[in-house]
GROMACS .gro file of C-alpha atoms in nm:
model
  453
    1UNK     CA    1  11.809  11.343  10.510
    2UNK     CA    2  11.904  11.061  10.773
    3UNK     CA    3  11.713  10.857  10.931
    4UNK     CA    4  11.586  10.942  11.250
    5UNK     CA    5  11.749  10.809  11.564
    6UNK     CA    6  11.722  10.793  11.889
    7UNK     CA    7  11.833  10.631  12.268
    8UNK     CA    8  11.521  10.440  12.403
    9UNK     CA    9  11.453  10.229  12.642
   10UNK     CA   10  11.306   9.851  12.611
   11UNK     CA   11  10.988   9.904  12.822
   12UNK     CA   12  10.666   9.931  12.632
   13UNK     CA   13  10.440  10.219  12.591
   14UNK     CA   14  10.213  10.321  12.854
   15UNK     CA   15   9.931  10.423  12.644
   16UNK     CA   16   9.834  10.299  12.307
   17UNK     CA   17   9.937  10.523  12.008
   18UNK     CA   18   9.619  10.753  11.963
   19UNK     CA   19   9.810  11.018  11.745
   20UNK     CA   20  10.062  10.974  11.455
   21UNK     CA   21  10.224  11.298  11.511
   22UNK     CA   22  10.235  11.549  11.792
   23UNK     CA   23  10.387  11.909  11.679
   24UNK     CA   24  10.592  12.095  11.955
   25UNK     CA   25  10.674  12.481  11.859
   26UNK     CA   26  10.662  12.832  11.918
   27UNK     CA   27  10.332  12.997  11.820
   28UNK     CA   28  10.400  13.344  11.767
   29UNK     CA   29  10.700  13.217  11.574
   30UNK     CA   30  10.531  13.005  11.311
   31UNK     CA   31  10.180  12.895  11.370
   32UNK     CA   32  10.078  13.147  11.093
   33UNK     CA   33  10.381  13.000  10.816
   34UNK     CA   34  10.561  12.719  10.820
   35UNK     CA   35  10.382  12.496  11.131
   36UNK     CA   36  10.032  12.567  10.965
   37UNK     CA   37  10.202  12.437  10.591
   38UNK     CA   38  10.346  12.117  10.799
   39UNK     CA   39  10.015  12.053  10.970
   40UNK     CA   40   9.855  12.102  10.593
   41UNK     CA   41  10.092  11.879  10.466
   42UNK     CA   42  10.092  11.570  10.764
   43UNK     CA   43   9.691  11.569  10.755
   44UNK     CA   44   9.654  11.610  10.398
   45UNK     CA   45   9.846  11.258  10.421
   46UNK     CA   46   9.622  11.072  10.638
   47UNK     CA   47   9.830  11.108  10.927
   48UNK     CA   48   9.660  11.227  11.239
   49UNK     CA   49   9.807  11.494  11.397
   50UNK     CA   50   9.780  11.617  11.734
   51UNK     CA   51   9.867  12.072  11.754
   52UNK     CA   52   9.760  12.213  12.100
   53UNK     CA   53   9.669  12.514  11.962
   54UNK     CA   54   9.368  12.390  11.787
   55UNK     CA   55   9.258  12.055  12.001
   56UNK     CA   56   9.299  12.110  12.324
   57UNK     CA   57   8.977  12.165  12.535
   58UNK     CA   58   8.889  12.493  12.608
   59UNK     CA   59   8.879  12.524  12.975
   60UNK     CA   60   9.053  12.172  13.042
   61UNK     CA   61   9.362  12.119  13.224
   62UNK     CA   62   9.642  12.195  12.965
   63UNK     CA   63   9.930  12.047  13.101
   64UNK     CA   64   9.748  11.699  13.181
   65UNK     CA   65   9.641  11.629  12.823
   66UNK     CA   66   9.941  11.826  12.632
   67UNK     CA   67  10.129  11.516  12.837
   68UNK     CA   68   9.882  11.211  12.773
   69UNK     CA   69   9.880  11.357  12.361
   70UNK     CA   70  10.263  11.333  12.391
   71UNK     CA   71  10.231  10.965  12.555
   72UNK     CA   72   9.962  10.920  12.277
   73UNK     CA   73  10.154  10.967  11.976
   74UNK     CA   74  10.374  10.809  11.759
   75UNK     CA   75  10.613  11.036  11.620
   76UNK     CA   76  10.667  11.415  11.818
   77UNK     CA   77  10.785  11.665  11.534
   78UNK     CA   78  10.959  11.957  11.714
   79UNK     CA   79  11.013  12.279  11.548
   80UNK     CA   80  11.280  12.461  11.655
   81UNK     CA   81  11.244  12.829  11.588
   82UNK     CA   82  11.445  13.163  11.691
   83UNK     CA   83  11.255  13.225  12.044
   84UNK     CA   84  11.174  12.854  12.116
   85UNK     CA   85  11.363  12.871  12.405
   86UNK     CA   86  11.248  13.209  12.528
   87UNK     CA   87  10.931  13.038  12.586
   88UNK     CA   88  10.911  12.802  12.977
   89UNK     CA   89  10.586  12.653  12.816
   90UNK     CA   90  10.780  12.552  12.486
   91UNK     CA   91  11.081  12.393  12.762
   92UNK     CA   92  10.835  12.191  12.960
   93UNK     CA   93  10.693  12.083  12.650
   94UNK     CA   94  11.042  11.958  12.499
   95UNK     CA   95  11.135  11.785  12.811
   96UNK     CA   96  10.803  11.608  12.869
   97UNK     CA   97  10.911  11.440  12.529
   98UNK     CA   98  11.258  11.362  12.537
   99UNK     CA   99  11.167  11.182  12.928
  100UNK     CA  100  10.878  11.019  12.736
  101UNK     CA  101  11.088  10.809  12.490
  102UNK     CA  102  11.161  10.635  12.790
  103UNK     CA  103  10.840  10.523  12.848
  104UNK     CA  104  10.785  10.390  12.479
  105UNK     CA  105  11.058  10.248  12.288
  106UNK     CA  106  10.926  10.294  11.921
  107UNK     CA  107  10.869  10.668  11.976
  108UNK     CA  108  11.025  10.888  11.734
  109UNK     CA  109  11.139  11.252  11.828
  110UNK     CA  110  11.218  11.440  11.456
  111UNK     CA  111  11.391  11.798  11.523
  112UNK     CA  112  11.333  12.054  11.284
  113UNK     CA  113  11.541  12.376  11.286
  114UNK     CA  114  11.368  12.605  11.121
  115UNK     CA  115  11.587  12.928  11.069
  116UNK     CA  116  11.818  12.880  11.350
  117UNK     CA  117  12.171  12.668  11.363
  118UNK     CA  118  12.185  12.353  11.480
  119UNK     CA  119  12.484  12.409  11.724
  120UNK     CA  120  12.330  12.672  11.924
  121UNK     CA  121  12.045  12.463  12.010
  122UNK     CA  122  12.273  12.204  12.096
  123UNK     CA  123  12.490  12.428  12.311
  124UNK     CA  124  12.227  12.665  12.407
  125UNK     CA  125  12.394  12.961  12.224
  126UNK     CA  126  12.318  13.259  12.043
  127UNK     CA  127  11.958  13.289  12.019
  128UNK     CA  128  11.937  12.941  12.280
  129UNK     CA  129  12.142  13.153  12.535
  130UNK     CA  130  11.801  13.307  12.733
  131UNK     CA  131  11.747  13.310  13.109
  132UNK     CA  132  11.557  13.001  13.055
  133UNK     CA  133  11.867  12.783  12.949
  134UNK     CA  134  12.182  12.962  13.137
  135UNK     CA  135  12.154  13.049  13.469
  136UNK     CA  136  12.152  13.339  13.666
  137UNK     CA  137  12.470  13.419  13.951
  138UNK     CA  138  12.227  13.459  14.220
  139UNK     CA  139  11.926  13.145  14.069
  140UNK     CA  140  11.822  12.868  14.350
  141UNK     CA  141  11.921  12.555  14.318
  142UNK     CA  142  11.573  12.458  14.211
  143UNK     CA  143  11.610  12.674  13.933
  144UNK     CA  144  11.974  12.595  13.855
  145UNK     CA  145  11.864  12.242  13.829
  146UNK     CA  146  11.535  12.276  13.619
  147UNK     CA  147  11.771  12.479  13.384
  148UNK     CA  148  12.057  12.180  13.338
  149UNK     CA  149  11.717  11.955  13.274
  150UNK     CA  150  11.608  12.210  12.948
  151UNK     CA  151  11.990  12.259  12.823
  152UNK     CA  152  12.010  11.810  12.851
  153UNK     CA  153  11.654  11.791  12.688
  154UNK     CA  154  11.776  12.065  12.378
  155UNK     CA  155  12.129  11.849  12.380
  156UNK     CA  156  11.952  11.583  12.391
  157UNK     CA  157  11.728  11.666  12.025
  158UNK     CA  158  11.982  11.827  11.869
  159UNK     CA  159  12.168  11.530  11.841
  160UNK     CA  160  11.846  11.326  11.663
  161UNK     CA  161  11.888  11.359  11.285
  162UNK     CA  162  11.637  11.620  11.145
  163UNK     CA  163  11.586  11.896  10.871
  164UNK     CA  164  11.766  12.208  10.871
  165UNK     CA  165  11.526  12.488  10.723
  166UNK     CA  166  11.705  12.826  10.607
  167UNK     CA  167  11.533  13.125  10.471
  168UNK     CA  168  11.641  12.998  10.132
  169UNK     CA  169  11.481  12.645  10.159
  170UNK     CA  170  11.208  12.508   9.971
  171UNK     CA  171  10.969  12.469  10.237
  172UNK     CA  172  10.728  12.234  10.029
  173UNK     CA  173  10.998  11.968   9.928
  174UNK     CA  174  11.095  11.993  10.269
  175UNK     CA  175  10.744  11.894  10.408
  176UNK     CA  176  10.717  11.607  10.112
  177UNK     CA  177  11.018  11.499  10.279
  178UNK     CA  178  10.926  11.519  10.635
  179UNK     CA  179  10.594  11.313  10.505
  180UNK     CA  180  10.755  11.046  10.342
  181UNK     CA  181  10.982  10.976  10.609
  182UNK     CA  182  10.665  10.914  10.883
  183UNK     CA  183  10.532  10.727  10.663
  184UNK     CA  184  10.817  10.531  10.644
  185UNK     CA  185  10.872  10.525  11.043
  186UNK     CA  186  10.434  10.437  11.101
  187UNK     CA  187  10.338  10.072  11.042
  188UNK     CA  188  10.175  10.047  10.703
  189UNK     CA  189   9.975   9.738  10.765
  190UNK     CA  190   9.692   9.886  10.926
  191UNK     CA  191   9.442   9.584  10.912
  192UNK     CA  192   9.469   9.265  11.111
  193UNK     CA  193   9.455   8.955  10.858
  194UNK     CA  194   9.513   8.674  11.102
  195UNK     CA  195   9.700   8.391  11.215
  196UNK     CA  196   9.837   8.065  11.099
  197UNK     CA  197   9.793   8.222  10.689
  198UNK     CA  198   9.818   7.866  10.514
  199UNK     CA  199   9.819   7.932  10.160
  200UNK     CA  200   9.792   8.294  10.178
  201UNK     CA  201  10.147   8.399   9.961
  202UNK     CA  202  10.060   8.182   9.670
  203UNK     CA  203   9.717   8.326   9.621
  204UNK     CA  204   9.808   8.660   9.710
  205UNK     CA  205  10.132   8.672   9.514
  206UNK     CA  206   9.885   8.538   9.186
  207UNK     CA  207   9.674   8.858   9.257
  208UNK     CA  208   9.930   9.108   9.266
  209UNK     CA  209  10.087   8.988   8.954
  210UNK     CA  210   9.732   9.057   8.756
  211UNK     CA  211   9.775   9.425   8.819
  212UNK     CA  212  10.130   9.392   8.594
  213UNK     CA  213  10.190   9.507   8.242
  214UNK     CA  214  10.008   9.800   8.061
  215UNK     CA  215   9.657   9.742   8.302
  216UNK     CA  216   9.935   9.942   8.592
  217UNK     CA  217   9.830  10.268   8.419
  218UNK     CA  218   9.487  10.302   8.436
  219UNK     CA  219   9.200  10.206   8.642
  220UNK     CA  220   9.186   9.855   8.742
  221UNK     CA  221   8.903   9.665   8.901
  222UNK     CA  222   8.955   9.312   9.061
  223UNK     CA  223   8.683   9.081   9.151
  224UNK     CA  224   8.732   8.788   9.398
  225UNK     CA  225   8.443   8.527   9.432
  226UNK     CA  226   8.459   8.256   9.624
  227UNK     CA  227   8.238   8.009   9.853
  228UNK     CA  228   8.127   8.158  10.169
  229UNK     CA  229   8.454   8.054  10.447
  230UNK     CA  230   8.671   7.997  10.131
  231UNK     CA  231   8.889   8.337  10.304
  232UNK     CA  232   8.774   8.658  10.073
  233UNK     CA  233   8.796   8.854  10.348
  234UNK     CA  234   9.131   8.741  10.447
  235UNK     CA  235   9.276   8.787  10.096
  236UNK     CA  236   9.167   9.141  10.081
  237UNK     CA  237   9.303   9.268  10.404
  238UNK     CA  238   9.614   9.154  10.278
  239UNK     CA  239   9.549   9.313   9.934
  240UNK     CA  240   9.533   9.604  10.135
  241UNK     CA  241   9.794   9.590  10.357
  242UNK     CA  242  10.013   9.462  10.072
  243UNK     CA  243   9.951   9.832   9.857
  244UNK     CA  244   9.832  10.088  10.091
  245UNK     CA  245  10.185  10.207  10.087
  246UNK     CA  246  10.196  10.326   9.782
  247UNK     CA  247   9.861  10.519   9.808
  248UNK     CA  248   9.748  10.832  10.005
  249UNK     CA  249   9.412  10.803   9.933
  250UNK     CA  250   9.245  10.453  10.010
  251UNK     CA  251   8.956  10.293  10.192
  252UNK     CA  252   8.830   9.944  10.308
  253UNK     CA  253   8.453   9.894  10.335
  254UNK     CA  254   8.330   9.614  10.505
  255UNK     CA  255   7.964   9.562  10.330
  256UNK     CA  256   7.778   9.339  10.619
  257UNK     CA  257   7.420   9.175  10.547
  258UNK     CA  258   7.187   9.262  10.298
  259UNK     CA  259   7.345   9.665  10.265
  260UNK     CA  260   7.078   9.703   9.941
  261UNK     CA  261   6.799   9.730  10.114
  262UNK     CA  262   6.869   9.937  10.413
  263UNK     CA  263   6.920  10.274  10.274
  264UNK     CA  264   7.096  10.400  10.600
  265UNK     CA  265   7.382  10.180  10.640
  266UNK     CA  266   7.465  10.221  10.226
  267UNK     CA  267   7.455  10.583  10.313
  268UNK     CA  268   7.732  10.540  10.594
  269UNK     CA  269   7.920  10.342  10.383
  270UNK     CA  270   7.912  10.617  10.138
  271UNK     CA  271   7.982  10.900  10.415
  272UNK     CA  272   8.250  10.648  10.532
  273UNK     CA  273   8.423  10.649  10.186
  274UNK     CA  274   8.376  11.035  10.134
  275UNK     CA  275   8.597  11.050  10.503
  276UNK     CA  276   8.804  10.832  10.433
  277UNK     CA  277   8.992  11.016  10.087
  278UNK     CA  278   8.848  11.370  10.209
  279UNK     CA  279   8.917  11.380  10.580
  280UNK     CA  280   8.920  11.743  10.619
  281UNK     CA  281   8.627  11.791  10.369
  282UNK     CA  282   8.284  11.964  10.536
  283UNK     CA  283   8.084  11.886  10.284
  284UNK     CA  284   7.750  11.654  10.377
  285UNK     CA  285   7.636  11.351  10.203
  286UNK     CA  286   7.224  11.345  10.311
  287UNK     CA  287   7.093  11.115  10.083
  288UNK     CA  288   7.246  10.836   9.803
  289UNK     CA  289   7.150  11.011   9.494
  290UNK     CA  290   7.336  11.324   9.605
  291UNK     CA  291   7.623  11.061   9.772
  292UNK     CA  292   7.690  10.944   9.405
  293UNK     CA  293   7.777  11.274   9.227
  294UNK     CA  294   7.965  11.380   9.548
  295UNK     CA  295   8.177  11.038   9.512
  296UNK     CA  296   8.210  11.031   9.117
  297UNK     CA  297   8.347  11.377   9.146
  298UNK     CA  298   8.602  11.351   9.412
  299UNK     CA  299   8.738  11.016   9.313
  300UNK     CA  300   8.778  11.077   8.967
  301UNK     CA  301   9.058  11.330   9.063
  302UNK     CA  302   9.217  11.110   9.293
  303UNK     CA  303   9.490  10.774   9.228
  304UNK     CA  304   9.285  10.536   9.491
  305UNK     CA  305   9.303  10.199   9.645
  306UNK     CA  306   8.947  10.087   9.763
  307UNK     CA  307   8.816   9.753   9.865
  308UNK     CA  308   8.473   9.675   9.939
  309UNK     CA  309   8.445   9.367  10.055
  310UNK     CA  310   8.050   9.130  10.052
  311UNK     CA  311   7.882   9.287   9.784
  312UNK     CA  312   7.598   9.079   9.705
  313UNK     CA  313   7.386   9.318   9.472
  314UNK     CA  314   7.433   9.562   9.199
  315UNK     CA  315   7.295   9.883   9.413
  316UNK     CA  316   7.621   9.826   9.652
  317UNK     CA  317   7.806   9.877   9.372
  318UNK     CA  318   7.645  10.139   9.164
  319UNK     CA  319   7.627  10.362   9.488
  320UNK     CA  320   8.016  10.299   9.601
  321UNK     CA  321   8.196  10.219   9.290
  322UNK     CA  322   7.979  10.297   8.975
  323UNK     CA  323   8.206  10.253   8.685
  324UNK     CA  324   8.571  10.323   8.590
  325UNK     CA  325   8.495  10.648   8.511
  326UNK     CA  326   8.450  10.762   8.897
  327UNK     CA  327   8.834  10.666   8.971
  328UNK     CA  328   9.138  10.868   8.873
  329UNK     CA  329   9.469  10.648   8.681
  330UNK     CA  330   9.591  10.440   8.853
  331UNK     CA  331   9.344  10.366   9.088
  332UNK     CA  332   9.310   9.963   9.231
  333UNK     CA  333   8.972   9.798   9.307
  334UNK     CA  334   8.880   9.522   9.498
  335UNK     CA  335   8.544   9.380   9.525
  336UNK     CA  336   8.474   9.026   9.710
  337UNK     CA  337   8.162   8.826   9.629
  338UNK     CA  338   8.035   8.528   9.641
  339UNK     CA  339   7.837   8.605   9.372
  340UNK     CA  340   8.056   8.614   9.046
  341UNK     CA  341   7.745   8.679   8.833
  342UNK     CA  342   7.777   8.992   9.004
  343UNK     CA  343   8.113   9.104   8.955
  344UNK     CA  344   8.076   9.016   8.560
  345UNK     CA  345   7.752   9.230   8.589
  346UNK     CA  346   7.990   9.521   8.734
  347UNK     CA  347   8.243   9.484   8.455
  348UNK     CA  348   8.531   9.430   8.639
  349UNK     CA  349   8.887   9.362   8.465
  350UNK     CA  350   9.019   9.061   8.620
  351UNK     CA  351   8.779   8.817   8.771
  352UNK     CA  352   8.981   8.565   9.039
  353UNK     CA  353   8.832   8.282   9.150
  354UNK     CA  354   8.959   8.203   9.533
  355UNK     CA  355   9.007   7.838   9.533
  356UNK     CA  356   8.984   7.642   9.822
  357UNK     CA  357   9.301   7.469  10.011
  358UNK     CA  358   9.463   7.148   9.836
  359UNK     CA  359   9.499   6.874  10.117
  360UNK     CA  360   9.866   6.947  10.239
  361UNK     CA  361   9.759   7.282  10.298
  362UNK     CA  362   9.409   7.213  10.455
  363UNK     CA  363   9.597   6.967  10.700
  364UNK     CA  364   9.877   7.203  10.791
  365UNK     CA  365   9.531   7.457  10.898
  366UNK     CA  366   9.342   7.256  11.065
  367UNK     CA  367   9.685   7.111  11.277
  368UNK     CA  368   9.751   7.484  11.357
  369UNK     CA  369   9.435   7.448  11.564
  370UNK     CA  370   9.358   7.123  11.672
  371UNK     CA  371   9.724   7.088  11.783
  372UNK     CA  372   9.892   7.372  11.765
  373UNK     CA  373  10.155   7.254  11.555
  374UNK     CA  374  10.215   7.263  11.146
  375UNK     CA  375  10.124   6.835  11.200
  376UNK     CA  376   9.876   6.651  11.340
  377UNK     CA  377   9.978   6.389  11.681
  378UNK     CA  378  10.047   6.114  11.544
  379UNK     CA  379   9.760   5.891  11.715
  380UNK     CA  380   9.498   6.168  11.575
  381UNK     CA  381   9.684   6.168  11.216
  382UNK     CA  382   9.397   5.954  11.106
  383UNK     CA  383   9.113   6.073  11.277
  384UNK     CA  384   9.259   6.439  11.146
  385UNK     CA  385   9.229   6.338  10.786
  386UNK     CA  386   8.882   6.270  10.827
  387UNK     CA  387   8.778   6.578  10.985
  388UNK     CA  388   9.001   6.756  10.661
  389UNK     CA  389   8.816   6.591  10.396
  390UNK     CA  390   8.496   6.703  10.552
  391UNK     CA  391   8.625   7.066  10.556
  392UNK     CA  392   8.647   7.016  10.169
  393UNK     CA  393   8.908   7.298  10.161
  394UNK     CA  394   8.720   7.575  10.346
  395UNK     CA  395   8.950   7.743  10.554
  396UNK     CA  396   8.720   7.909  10.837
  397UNK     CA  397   8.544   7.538  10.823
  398UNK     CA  398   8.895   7.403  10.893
  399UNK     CA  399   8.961   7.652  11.162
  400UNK     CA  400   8.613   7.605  11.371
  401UNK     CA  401   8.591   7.225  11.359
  402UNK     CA  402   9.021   7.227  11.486
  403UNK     CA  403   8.940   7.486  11.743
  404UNK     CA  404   8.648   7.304  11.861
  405UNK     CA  405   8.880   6.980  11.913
  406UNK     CA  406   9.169   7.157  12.037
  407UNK     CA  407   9.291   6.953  12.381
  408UNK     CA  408   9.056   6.674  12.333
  409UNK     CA  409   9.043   6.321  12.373
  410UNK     CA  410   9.042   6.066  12.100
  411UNK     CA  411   8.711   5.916  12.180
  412UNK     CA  412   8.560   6.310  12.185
  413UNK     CA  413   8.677   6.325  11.837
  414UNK     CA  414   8.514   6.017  11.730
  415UNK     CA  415   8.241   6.115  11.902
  416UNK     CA  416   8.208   6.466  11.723
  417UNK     CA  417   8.301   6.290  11.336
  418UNK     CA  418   8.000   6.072  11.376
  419UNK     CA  419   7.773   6.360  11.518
  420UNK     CA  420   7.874   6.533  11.186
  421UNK     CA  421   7.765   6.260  10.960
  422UNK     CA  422   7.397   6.341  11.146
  423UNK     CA  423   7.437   6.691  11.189
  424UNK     CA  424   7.652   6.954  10.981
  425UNK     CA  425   7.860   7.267  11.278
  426UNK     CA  426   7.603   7.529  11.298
  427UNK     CA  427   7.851   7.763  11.244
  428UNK     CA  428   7.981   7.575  10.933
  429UNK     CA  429   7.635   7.592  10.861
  430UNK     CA  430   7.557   7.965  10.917
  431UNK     CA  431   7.833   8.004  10.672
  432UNK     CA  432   7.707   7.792  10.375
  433UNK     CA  433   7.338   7.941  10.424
  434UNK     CA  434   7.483   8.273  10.347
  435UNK     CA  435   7.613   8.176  10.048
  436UNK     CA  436   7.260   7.987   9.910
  437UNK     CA  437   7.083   8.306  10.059
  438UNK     CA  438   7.263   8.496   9.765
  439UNK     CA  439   7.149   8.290   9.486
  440UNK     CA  440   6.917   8.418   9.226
  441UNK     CA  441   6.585   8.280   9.293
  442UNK     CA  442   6.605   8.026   8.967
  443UNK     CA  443   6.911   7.951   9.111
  444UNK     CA  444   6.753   7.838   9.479
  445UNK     CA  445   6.515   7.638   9.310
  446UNK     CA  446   6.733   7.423   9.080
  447UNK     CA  447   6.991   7.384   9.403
  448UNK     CA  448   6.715   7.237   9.634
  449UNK     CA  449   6.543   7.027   9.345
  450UNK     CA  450   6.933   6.877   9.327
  451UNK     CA  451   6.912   6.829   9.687
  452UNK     CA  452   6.602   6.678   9.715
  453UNK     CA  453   6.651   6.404   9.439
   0.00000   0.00000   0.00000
C-alpha cells in the first residue's frame, strides 16, 4: 500500500503521545472479527493501543477521555465498516480526529475500508447515504450544518491512503501490513543516549560489525567492559536504538547497585523482562527460582534483543540471561561490566573492550561543555588541555569537570586545576570508587598495596 498522508498543521501537540494507536469503528460491525484480529495483531507488536470498548472507565465521562485518548495517540486507525455511518457516536468520533490533526502535526489518521467502497465513503453514498450524512428537507440549520461537518470529516479520510479489505482478502497479511507500516510511521529510537556523542559512530559502528558473518544466525552474546565513566551505558542505548527495529521482542534492563544481594529488585528485573516480551501474559513470577524456568521457557521460543546493562556478579546473570540455551536464533545480547572477569565467566561470544577517548576527541568533549563549541577559546586552549589530560579519556569525567567550568573566568579555572592536584571531583570520584568496589577482594588488596608504595 501507500504511504499514509495527510494535511496538518505546524503547531505542536497539545498532549504528549500516551498511545501508539487509537482504533475508531463500529462495534456491532466488527468488534467480534476483524477489529478484535487488528487489536491482536497491533498489541501482539508492542504497540499500545487505545479501543474504548475495553479501557474506558466504567462510569467516567465517555466523551471527555474518548477525546484526550484521541489527543493522546500517535496514529488513529479508523475502520470503516457497512453501518459506520449509521452510528452519531461513530461521526463524533471521526470528526474529533480529523479536527485533531490540527492540533498535532505528526498525527497519522490510517483509513481502513473494511467491506465497503472507497467512493461511497468519500461521497457519502450507498451504504454512507443515512440520515446522519444527507440531510433531511425539513432539518434545522444546526443539523444541516453538523451534517456538512460528518460528510467533510468522511471526505476528508477517504482521501488518506489506506487498505481496502474485501470479503476475499487475506485479513492476516493485511494486519502484517497495517503493523509494519506503524512501525514504520512510530519513532524507533525509544531511549535517550545523549548529547554532544564524541566518538560514539566509530565505536558503535566496530560493535555492529561483530554481529556479521555466520555468528548472524544464532544466538549471540556481546560483552562490553570498560572503566566506570568510560560511556557503557551510552554505547548500549545506542546498541539498542541502533537494532530494536528489527526486533519485536526486546528489553533494556538497567541493573543499579549491588542487584545480587537484594532478592526483590532481581525479582523486578525478572518480572520486568517477563513484561517486557510477554505483555499480555497473566502469568506471575513470585520468587527467582520459579522466575528462571518461566524466562528459559519463553525466551527460548522467541528471536530477542536484550541488554542488561551493570552486571557486576554472576547471580545477575544466571537469573536474567543464564546461557544461550534460554534465547531463540537469532537473538542479540548485550551485557555491560566493568568487570570483564565476569563476562568471560558468563561465556559470552565477543568480548569488547570500550576504550577511552584519544585526545582530539576528549578535547572536542570537554569544549562541547566548557564552551559550547567543538574548540576550546583560544585564551583557555591551554588551560583546556590540562584539564583533558586529567580526564585521561573518561568521557562523563570530561563532561563534569567542562560543565563545572562552563562561563567561567580564567583565574576560576586555575583556581579549580590546582584544587585538583589536592583533591580529585567527588563526583569523578564517586565514579572511580564504583569501579574498585567491584574488584575481587585479592584484587582490592594488591590495588591499595600499589597505592600505598
Amino acid at each position: 500500500m501507500a504511504s499514509t498522508s495527510t494535511e496538518t498543521s505546524s503547531s505542536s501537540s497539545k498532549l504528549p503521545h500516551k498511545y501508539d494507536v487509537f482504533l475508531s469503528f463500529r462495534g456491532s460491525d466488527t468488534r467480534m472479527n476483524f477489529v478484535d484480529h487488528l487489536y491482536e495483531g497491533l498489541v501482539g507488536n508492542r504497540f499500545n493501543t487505545f479501543r474504548d470498548d475495553e479501557q474506558l472507565e466504567r462510569g467516567g465521562e465517555i466523551s471527555s477521555q474518548l477525546l484526550d485518548a484521541i489527543e493522546e495517540s500517535r496514529i488513529c486507525i479508523v475502520v470503516f465498516s457497512k453501518n459506520y455511518a449509521d452510528s452519531r457516536w461513530c461521526l463524533n468520533e471521526l470528526l474529533a480526529i480529523i479536527e485533531s490533526i490540527a492540533s498535532d502535526d505528526g498525527r497519522i489518521v490510517l483509513p481502513i475500508f473494511y467491506h465497503v467502497d472507497p467512493s461511497h465513503v468519500r461521497h457519502q453514498t450507498g451504504s454512507y447515504c443515512t440520515r446522519y450524512t444527507y440531510p433531511e428537507r425539513d432539518a434545522d440549520k444546526e443539523k444541516v450544518e453538523m451534517i456538512e461537518k460528518w460528510g467533510n470529516a468522511l471526505t476528508a479520510a477517504a482521501n488518506m491512503s489506506g487498505y481496502h479489505v474485501d470479503p476475499k482478502t487475506h485479513e492476516g497479511n493485511i494486519i502484517e501490513e497495517i503493523a509494519s507500516q506503524i512501525s514504520d510511521c512510530i519513532d524507533q529510537k525509544p531511549l535517550h543516549v545523549g548529547t554532544h556523542l564524541v566518538g560514539l559512530d566509530i565505536r558503535l559502528n566496530e560493535i555492529m560489525k561483530l554481529k556479521s558473518g555466520d555468528k548472524s544466525k544464532f544466538v549471540l552474546m556481546v560483552g562490553i567492559c570498560g572503566l566506570g565513566g568510560v560511556g557503557k551505558s551510552t554505547m548500549v542505548r545506542a546498541i539498542y536504538n541502533e537494532l530494536s527495529y528489527q526486533f519485536k521482542s526486546k528489553s533494556f534492563l538497567e541493573v543499579a547497585g549491588d542487584v545480587s544481594k537484594d532478592c526483590h529488585r532481581l525479582l523486578d528485573l525478572q518480572k520486568q523482562l517477563f513484561c517486557d516480551i510477554s505483555p499480555r501474559s497473566k502469568k506471575k513470577i513470585r520468587i527467582l527460582a520459579e522466575g528462571i524456568n518461566v524466562l528459559k521457557n519463553m525466551l527460548c521460543r522467541e528471536k530477542v534483543l536484550l541488554v542488561i546493562d551493570g552486571a557486576n556478579d554472576e547471580t545477575q546473570l544466571q537469573n536474567l540471561a543464564g546461557g544461550h540455551d534460554w534465547f531463540g536464533e537469532g537473538s542479540r545480547i548485550f551485557i555491560t561490566s566493568r568487570n570483564k572477569e565476569l563476562l568471560v565467566q558468563h561465556k559470552v561470544d565477543v568480548l569488547y573492550q570500550l576504550p577511552e577517548l584519544n585526545n582530539d576527541e576528549a578535547l572536542e568533549l570537554f569544549s562541547w561543555h566548557a564552551f559550547e563549541t567543538s574548540y576550546p577559546h583560544h585564551d583557555f586552549y591551554i588551560l583546556s588541555k590540562k584539564f583533558v589530560e586529567y580526564c585521561q579519556g573518561l568521557p562523563l569525567a570530561l563532561k563534569i569537570l567542562g560543565s563545572c567550568l562552563f562561563q567561567k573566568q580564567s583565574h576560576e579555572w586555575k583556581i579549580q586545576l590546582r584544587d585538583l592536584d589536592k583533591e580529585p571531583n567527588m563526583k569523578i570520584l564517586d565514579v572511580l570508587k564504583v569501579s574498585f568496589d567491584g574488584l575481587p577482594s585479592t584484587y582490592k588488596a594488591i590495588f591499595l598495596d600499589i597505592a600505598c608504595f
